[in-house]
Amino acid sequence: MDKPTTLIIADDHPVFRKGLREIIEPHPEFQILGDAENGERALNMIEVLKPQVGVIDIEMPSMNGFELVEALRTRNILIEIIFLTMYKEQNVFEEAMDLGIKGYVLKESAIQDVLECLRIVASGKYYISPILSSYLVSLNDRAKAFHNRHPSTVLLTTTERKILRLIAQNKTSQEIANELFLSCRTVENHRMSIANKLNIHGHHNLLRFAIENRSCL
């Protein structure tokens, strides 16, 4: 018999961790080495136990999923990552893919998807929740329609796009500056540049544009 695939679970909700255990543990092809309630504990656990797979929630205290993966890469720790998330936004999904994660499972379908995801990732392949696949196709169609309506958005730089997404979350210039490690004045200059490129006049109109088109940014 082949050795089981070893894994850890990291999620800040104990009921959700317990639910995943109850789904996975009856299957001898997998062995859960432990579970963690935050990213920092998960990082320590992975360093010590060296599991093959980490089933990781994106939103966790101490260290979120993205920060955890970056820390693992910095320390050259080899582990396949499956992200658990409530996020359907394309930019979050693309950021996860850029980090090299192997599985992307929506929490709303985790009960149905997690075993298949573990089997596929353990075989060296990628897995995305089917519900998300159809959503991303629809989202891509909406994004194309959005860019046809607002062709000047192609003029925005990567930083300006990030700032516009944060504006869509109704964050102030100071909050955006803190998040992106920029000065408040630099953010204000970027806001002005975004507004000029999109031919939008006034902070309130830029905020309204960002919120109305949040899913396409």
PDB file of C-alpha atoms in Angstrom:
ATOM      1  CA  MET A   1       0.000   0.000   0.000  1.00  0.00           C
ATOM      2  CA  ASP A   2       1.285   3.478  -0.899  1.00  0.00           C
ATOM      3  CA  LYS A   3       2.144   5.841   1.914  1.00  0.00           C
ATOM      4  CA  PRO A   4      -0.636   8.330   2.695  1.00  0.00           C
ATOM      5  CA  THR A   5      -0.381  11.935   1.577  1.00  0.00           C
ATOM      6  CA  THR A   6       0.410  14.010   4.663  1.00  0.00           C
ATOM      7  CA  LEU A   7      -1.246  17.364   5.226  1.00  0.00           C
ATOM      8  CA  ILE A   8      -2.100  20.085   7.687  1.00  0.00           C
ATOM      9  CA  ILE A   9      -5.208  22.267   7.879  1.00  0.00           C
ATOM     10  CA  ALA A  10      -5.065  25.970   8.733  1.00  0.00           C
ATOM     11  CA  ASP A  11      -8.273  27.914   9.350  1.00  0.00           C
ATOM     12  CA  ASP A  12      -9.309  30.255  12.154  1.00  0.00           C
ATOM     13  CA  HIS A  13     -12.767  28.681  12.520  1.00  0.00           C
ATOM     14  CA  PRO A  14     -12.609  25.556  14.742  1.00  0.00           C
ATOM     15  CA  VAL A  15     -15.951  24.224  13.486  1.00  0.00           C
ATOM     16  CA  PHE A  16     -14.723  24.397   9.887  1.00  0.00           C
ATOM     17  CA  ARG A  17     -11.445  22.655  10.788  1.00  0.00           C
ATOM     18  CA  LYS A  18     -13.391  19.941  12.575  1.00  0.00           C
ATOM     19  CA  GLY A  19     -15.661  19.530   9.551  1.00  0.00           C
ATOM     20  CA  LEU A  20     -12.698  19.072   7.219  1.00  0.00           C
ATOM     21  CA  ARG A  21     -11.178  16.508   9.566  1.00  0.00           C
ATOM     22  CA  GLU A  22     -14.410  14.529   9.613  1.00  0.00           C
ATOM     23  CA  ILE A  23     -14.426  14.437   5.804  1.00  0.00           C
ATOM     24  CA  ILE A  24     -10.742  13.588   5.314  1.00  0.00           C
ATOM     25  CA  GLU A  25      -9.836  11.279   8.218  1.00  0.00           C
ATOM     26  CA  PRO A  26     -11.944   8.255   7.134  1.00  0.00           C
ATOM     27  CA  HIS A  27      -9.808   8.013   3.980  1.00  0.00           C
ATOM     28  CA  PRO A  28      -6.507   6.183   4.637  1.00  0.00           C
ATOM     29  CA  GLU A  29      -4.893   7.731   1.548  1.00  0.00           C
ATOM     30  CA  PHE A  30      -4.549  10.943   3.600  1.00  0.00           C
ATOM     31  CA  GLN A  31      -2.968  11.608   6.977  1.00  0.00           C
ATOM     32  CA  ILE A  32      -3.672  14.855   8.833  1.00  0.00           C
ATOM     33  CA  LEU A  33      -0.590  15.762  10.866  1.00  0.00           C
ATOM     34  CA  GLY A  34      -2.230  18.681  12.638  1.00  0.00           C
ATOM     35  CA  ASP A  35      -4.343  21.802  12.311  1.00  0.00           C
ATOM     36  CA  ALA A  36      -3.689  25.449  13.067  1.00  0.00           C
ATOM     37  CA  GLU A  37      -5.915  28.405  13.923  1.00  0.00           C
ATOM     38  CA  ASN A  38      -3.684  31.093  12.385  1.00  0.00           C
ATOM     39  CA  GLY A  39      -0.981  31.575   9.787  1.00  0.00           C
ATOM     40  CA  GLU A  40       1.927  31.918  12.180  1.00  0.00           C
ATOM     41  CA  ARG A  41       1.137  28.627  13.905  1.00  0.00           C
ATOM     42  CA  ALA A  42       0.630  26.979  10.515  1.00  0.00           C
ATOM     43  CA  LEU A  43       4.082  28.155   9.391  1.00  0.00           C
ATOM     44  CA  ASN A  44       5.716  26.694  12.517  1.00  0.00           C
ATOM     45  CA  MET A  45       3.776  23.447  12.117  1.00  0.00           C
ATOM     46  CA  ILE A  46       4.813  23.080   8.472  1.00  0.00           C
ATOM     47  CA  GLU A  47       8.469  23.685   9.362  1.00  0.00           C
ATOM     48  CA  VAL A  48       8.428  20.986  12.036  1.00  0.00           C
ATOM     49  CA  LEU A  49       6.078  18.354  10.584  1.00  0.00           C
ATOM     50  CA  LYS A  50       6.956  18.793   6.883  1.00  0.00           C
ATOM     51  CA  PRO A  51       3.571  17.811   5.397  1.00  0.00           C
ATOM     52  CA  GLN A  52       3.246  17.335   1.655  1.00  0.00           C
ATOM     53  CA  VAL A  53       0.106  19.463   1.373  1.00  0.00           C
ATOM     54  CA  GLY A  54      -1.254  22.480   3.228  1.00  0.00           C
ATOM     55  CA  VAL A  55      -4.984  23.193   3.163  1.00  0.00           C
ATOM     56  CA  ILE A  56      -4.873  26.895   3.976  1.00  0.00           C
ATOM     57  CA  ASP A  57      -7.527  29.541   4.542  1.00  0.00           C
ATOM     58  CA  ILE A  58      -6.668  32.856   2.875  1.00  0.00           C
ATOM     59  CA  GLU A  59      -8.109  35.024   5.654  1.00  0.00           C
ATOM     60  CA  MET A  60      -6.424  34.188   8.972  1.00  0.00           C
ATOM     61  CA  PRO A  61      -5.087  36.217  11.914  1.00  0.00           C
ATOM     62  CA  SER A  62      -1.354  36.681  12.581  1.00  0.00           C
ATOM     63  CA  MET A  63      -0.471  35.806   8.974  1.00  0.00           C
ATOM     64  CA  ASN A  64      -2.894  35.420   6.081  1.00  0.00           C
ATOM     65  CA  GLY A  65      -2.651  32.733   3.422  1.00  0.00           C
ATOM     66  CA  PHE A  66      -0.728  34.869   0.953  1.00  0.00           C
ATOM     67  CA  GLU A  67       1.798  35.920   3.597  1.00  0.00           C
ATOM     68  CA  LEU A  68       2.159  32.314   4.716  1.00  0.00           C
ATOM     69  CA  VAL A  69       2.936  31.090   1.198  1.00  0.00           C
ATOM     70  CA  GLU A  70       5.439  33.901   0.676  1.00  0.00           C
ATOM     71  CA  ALA A  71       7.148  32.964   3.969  1.00  0.00           C
ATOM     72  CA  LEU A  72       7.324  29.320   2.878  1.00  0.00           C
ATOM     73  CA  ARG A  73       8.841  30.275  -0.472  1.00  0.00           C
ATOM     74  CA  THR A  74      11.382  32.566   1.224  1.00  0.00           C
ATOM     75  CA  ARG A  75      12.472  29.677   3.457  1.00  0.00           C
ATOM     76  CA  ASN A  76      12.558  27.249   0.506  1.00  0.00           C
ATOM     77  CA  ILE A  77      10.039  24.932   2.168  1.00  0.00           C
ATOM     78  CA  LEU A  78       8.521  22.628  -0.452  1.00  0.00           C
ATOM     79  CA  ILE A  79       4.818  22.014   0.049  1.00  0.00           C
ATOM     80  CA  GLU A  80       1.776  21.987  -2.236  1.00  0.00           C
ATOM     81  CA  ILE A  81      -0.803  24.585  -1.195  1.00  0.00           C
ATOM     82  CA  ILE A  82      -4.573  24.400  -1.472  1.00  0.00           C
ATOM     83  CA  PHE A  83      -6.310  27.688  -0.714  1.00  0.00           C
ATOM     84  CA  LEU A  84      -9.685  27.705   0.994  1.00  0.00           C
ATOM     85  CA  THR A  85     -11.520  30.956   0.435  1.00  0.00           C
ATOM     86  CA  MET A  86     -14.781  32.833   0.227  1.00  0.00           C
ATOM     87  CA  TYR A  87     -13.290  35.103  -2.461  1.00  0.00           C
ATOM     88  CA  LYS A  88     -14.514  34.766  -6.039  1.00  0.00           C
ATOM     89  CA  GLU A  89     -12.783  37.937  -7.272  1.00  0.00           C
ATOM     90  CA  GLN A  90     -10.581  37.332 -10.300  1.00  0.00           C
ATOM     91  CA  ASN A  91      -7.700  39.444  -8.959  1.00  0.00           C
ATOM     92  CA  VAL A  92      -7.530  37.343  -5.758  1.00  0.00           C
ATOM     93  CA  PHE A  93      -7.588  34.134  -7.801  1.00  0.00           C
ATOM     94  CA  GLU A  94      -4.866  35.429 -10.141  1.00  0.00           C
ATOM     95  CA  GLU A  95      -2.685  36.486  -7.201  1.00  0.00           C
ATOM     96  CA  ALA A  96      -3.021  32.978  -5.771  1.00  0.00           C
ATOM     97  CA  MET A  97      -2.060  31.423  -9.098  1.00  0.00           C
ATOM     98  CA  ASP A  98       0.946  33.746  -9.355  1.00  0.00           C
ATOM     99  CA  LEU A  99       2.138  32.376  -6.000  1.00  0.00           C
ATOM    100  CA  GLY A 100       2.078  28.857  -7.422  1.00  0.00           C
ATOM    101  CA  ILE A 101      -0.732  27.359  -5.339  1.00  0.00           C
ATOM    102  CA  LYS A 102      -2.094  24.051  -6.662  1.00  0.00           C
ATOM    103  CA  GLY A 103      -5.705  24.115  -5.453  1.00  0.00           C
ATOM    104  CA  TYR A 104      -8.330  26.850  -5.090  1.00  0.00           C
ATOM    105  CA  VAL A 105     -11.450  25.722  -3.244  1.00  0.00           C
ATOM    106  CA  LEU A 106     -14.423  27.905  -2.374  1.00  0.00           C
ATOM    107  CA  LYS A 107     -15.570  27.391   1.198  1.00  0.00           C
ATOM    108  CA  GLU A 108     -19.184  27.175   0.091  1.00  0.00           C
ATOM    109  CA  SER A 109     -18.338  23.995  -1.838  1.00  0.00           C
ATOM    110  CA  ALA A 110     -15.439  22.684   0.286  1.00  0.00           C
ATOM    111  CA  ILE A 111     -17.450  19.775   1.695  1.00  0.00           C
ATOM    112  CA  GLN A 112     -18.055  18.470  -1.830  1.00  0.00           C
ATOM    113  CA  ASP A 113     -14.704  19.459  -3.349  1.00  0.00           C
ATOM    114  CA  VAL A 114     -11.952  18.930  -0.780  1.00  0.00           C
ATOM    115  CA  LEU A 115     -11.356  15.183  -1.281  1.00  0.00           C
ATOM    116  CA  GLU A 116     -11.226  15.428  -5.057  1.00  0.00           C
ATOM    117  CA  CYS A 117      -8.967  18.468  -4.742  1.00  0.00           C
ATOM    118  CA  LEU A 118      -6.569  16.613  -2.426  1.00  0.00           C
ATOM    119  CA  ARG A 119      -6.391  13.631  -4.797  1.00  0.00           C
ATOM    120  CA  ILE A 120      -5.738  15.792  -7.849  1.00  0.00           C
ATOM    121  CA  VAL A 121      -3.151  17.992  -6.124  1.00  0.00           C
ATOM    122  CA  ALA A 122      -1.410  14.908  -4.675  1.00  0.00           C
ATOM    123  CA  SER A 123      -1.064  13.632  -8.257  1.00  0.00           C
ATOM    124  CA  GLY A 124       0.742  16.824  -9.243  1.00  0.00           C
ATOM    125  CA  LYS A 125      -2.131  18.538 -11.045  1.00  0.00           C
ATOM    126  CA  TYR A 126      -4.126  21.726 -10.441  1.00  0.00           C
ATOM    127  CA  TYR A 127      -7.653  21.904  -9.054  1.00  0.00           C
ATOM    128  CA  ILE A 128     -10.177  24.753  -9.069  1.00  0.00           C
ATOM    129  CA  SER A 129     -13.678  24.454  -7.617  1.00  0.00           C
ATOM    130  CA  PRO A 130     -16.041  23.807 -10.556  1.00  0.00           C
ATOM    131  CA  ILE A 131     -18.407  26.510  -9.301  1.00  0.00           C
ATOM    132  CA  LEU A 132     -15.548  28.996  -9.549  1.00  0.00           C
ATOM    133  CA  SER A 133     -14.591  27.930 -13.078  1.00  0.00           C
ATOM    134  CA  SER A 134     -17.999  28.867 -14.477  1.00  0.00           C
ATOM    135  CA  TYR A 135     -18.011  32.044 -12.394  1.00  0.00           C
ATOM    136  CA  LEU A 136     -14.613  33.118 -13.794  1.00  0.00           C
ATOM    137  CA  VAL A 137     -15.807  32.536 -17.370  1.00  0.00           C
ATOM    138  CA  SER A 138     -18.807  34.771 -16.672  1.00  0.00           C
ATOM    139  CA  LEU A 139     -16.572  37.297 -14.923  1.00  0.00           C
ATOM    140  CA  ASN A 140     -14.205  37.350 -17.886  1.00  0.00           C
ATOM    141  CA  ASP A 141     -17.110  38.081 -20.221  1.00  0.00           C
ATOM    142  CA  ARG A 142     -18.212  40.961 -17.969  1.00  0.00           C
ATOM    143  CA  ALA A 143     -14.636  42.260 -17.827  1.00  0.00           C
ATOM    144  CA  LYS A 144     -14.416  42.308 -21.633  1.00  0.00           C
ATOM    145  CA  ALA A 145     -17.699  44.215 -21.834  1.00  0.00           C
ATOM    146  CA  PHE A 146     -16.411  46.631 -19.182  1.00  0.00           C
ATOM    147  CA  HIS A 147     -13.183  47.313 -21.106  1.00  0.00           C
ATOM    148  CA  ASN A 148     -15.183  47.855 -24.297  1.00  0.00           C
ATOM    149  CA  ARG A 149     -17.237  50.491 -22.450  1.00  0.00           C
ATOM    150  CA  HIS A 150     -14.170  52.032 -20.800  1.00  0.00           C
ATOM    151  CA  PRO A 151     -11.209  51.496 -23.161  1.00  0.00           C
ATOM    152  CA  SER A 152      -9.088  54.075 -21.318  1.00  0.00           C
ATOM    153  CA  THR A 153      -8.654  51.603 -18.423  1.00  0.00           C
ATOM    154  CA  VAL A 154      -5.861  49.965 -20.457  1.00  0.00           C
ATOM    155  CA  LEU A 155      -3.825  53.121 -19.766  1.00  0.00           C
ATOM    156  CA  LEU A 156      -3.739  52.409 -16.023  1.00  0.00           C
ATOM    157  CA  THR A 157      -0.486  51.131 -14.541  1.00  0.00           C
ATOM    158  CA  THR A 158      -0.351  48.074 -12.263  1.00  0.00           C
ATOM    159  CA  THR A 159      -0.106  50.323  -9.191  1.00  0.00           C
ATOM    160  CA  GLU A 160      -3.026  52.450 -10.365  1.00  0.00           C
ATOM    161  CA  ARG A 161      -5.143  49.329 -10.812  1.00  0.00           C
ATOM    162  CA  LYS A 162      -4.300  48.218  -7.270  1.00  0.00           C
ATOM    163  CA  ILE A 163      -5.235  51.644  -5.934  1.00  0.00           C
ATOM    164  CA  LEU A 164      -8.491  51.675  -7.903  1.00  0.00           C
ATOM    165  CA  ARG A 165      -9.434  48.275  -6.409  1.00  0.00           C
ATOM    166  CA  LEU A 166      -8.722  49.610  -2.922  1.00  0.00           C
ATOM    167  CA  ILE A 167     -10.771  52.735  -3.669  1.00  0.00           C
ATOM    168  CA  ALA A 168     -13.604  50.347  -4.599  1.00  0.00           C
ATOM    169  CA  GLN A 169     -13.348  49.003  -1.028  1.00  0.00           C
ATOM    170  CA  ASN A 170     -14.043  52.566   0.164  1.00  0.00           C
ATOM    171  CA  LYS A 171     -10.561  52.911   1.676  1.00  0.00           C
ATOM    172  CA  THR A 172      -9.104  56.341   2.332  1.00  0.00           C
ATOM    173  CA  SER A 173      -5.869  57.525   0.744  1.00  0.00           C
ATOM    174  CA  GLN A 174      -4.096  57.052   4.071  1.00  0.00           C
ATOM    175  CA  GLU A 175      -5.383  53.476   4.414  1.00  0.00           C
ATOM    176  CA  ILE A 176      -4.281  52.734   0.853  1.00  0.00           C
ATOM    177  CA  ALA A 177      -0.882  54.282   1.535  1.00  0.00           C
ATOM    178  CA  ASN A 178      -0.416  52.096   4.624  1.00  0.00           C
ATOM    179  CA  GLU A 179      -1.402  48.946   2.735  1.00  0.00           C
ATOM    180  CA  LEU A 180       0.857  49.595  -0.264  1.00  0.00           C
ATOM    181  CA  PHE A 181       3.740  51.121   1.742  1.00  0.00           C
ATOM    182  CA  LEU A 182       3.426  54.438  -0.081  1.00  0.00           C
ATOM    183  CA  SER A 183       3.127  58.008   1.135  1.00  0.00           C
ATOM    184  CA  CYS A 184      -0.349  59.526   1.289  1.00  0.00           C
ATOM    185  CA  ARG A 185       0.768  62.187  -1.192  1.00  0.00           C
ATOM    186  CA  THR A 186       1.884  59.503  -3.673  1.00  0.00           C
ATOM    187  CA  VAL A 187      -1.530  57.846  -3.420  1.00  0.00           C
ATOM    188  CA  GLU A 188      -3.249  61.189  -3.996  1.00  0.00           C
ATOM    189  CA  ASN A 189      -1.086  61.718  -7.103  1.00  0.00           C
ATOM    190  CA  HIS A 190      -2.064  58.265  -8.364  1.00  0.00           C
ATOM    191  CA  ARG A 191      -5.742  59.043  -7.729  1.00  0.00           C
ATOM    192  CA  MET A 192      -5.401  62.200  -9.793  1.00  0.00           C
ATOM    193  CA  SER A 193      -3.662  60.278 -12.577  1.00  0.00           C
ATOM    194  CA  ILE A 194      -6.401  57.601 -12.566  1.00  0.00           C
ATOM    195  CA  ALA A 195      -9.131  60.248 -12.731  1.00  0.00           C
ATOM    196  CA  ASN A 196      -7.393  62.044 -15.607  1.00  0.00           C
ATOM    197  CA  LYS A 197      -6.910  58.837 -17.614  1.00  0.00           C
ATOM    198  CA  LEU A 198     -10.539  57.819 -17.096  1.00  0.00           C
ATOM    199  CA  ASN A 199     -11.808  61.395 -17.608  1.00  0.00           C
ATOM    200  CA  ILE A 200     -13.500  61.368 -14.194  1.00  0.00           C
ATOM    201  CA  HIS A 201     -13.758  64.585 -12.225  1.00  0.00           C
ATOM    202  CA  GLY A 202     -13.891  64.635  -8.427  1.00  0.00           C
ATOM    203  CA  HIS A 203     -13.062  62.155  -5.611  1.00  0.00           C
ATOM    204  CA  HIS A 204     -16.702  61.168  -5.153  1.00  0.00           C
ATOM    205  CA  ASN A 205     -17.191  60.350  -8.833  1.00  0.00           C
ATOM    206  CA  LEU A 206     -14.005  58.252  -8.853  1.00  0.00           C
ATOM    207  CA  LEU A 207     -15.236  56.387  -5.769  1.00  0.00           C
ATOM    208  CA  ARG A 208     -18.622  55.791  -7.377  1.00  0.00           C
ATOM    209  CA  PHE A 209     -16.998  54.529 -10.596  1.00  0.00           C
ATOM    210  CA  ALA A 210     -14.746  52.150  -8.625  1.00  0.00           C
ATOM    211  CA  ILE A 211     -17.600  50.739  -6.510  1.00  0.00           C
ATOM    212  CA  GLU A 212     -19.964  50.308  -9.466  1.00  0.00           C
ATOM    213  CA  ASN A 213     -17.316  48.440 -11.469  1.00  0.00           C
ATOM    214  CA  ARG A 214     -15.580  46.622  -8.599  1.00  0.00           C
ATOM    215  CA  SER A 215     -15.992  43.118 -10.011  1.00  0.00           C
ATOM    216  CA  CYS A 216     -14.325  44.125 -13.301  1.00  0.00           C
ATOM    217  CA  LEU A 217     -11.284  45.985 -11.964  1.00  0.00           C
TER     218      LEU A 217
END
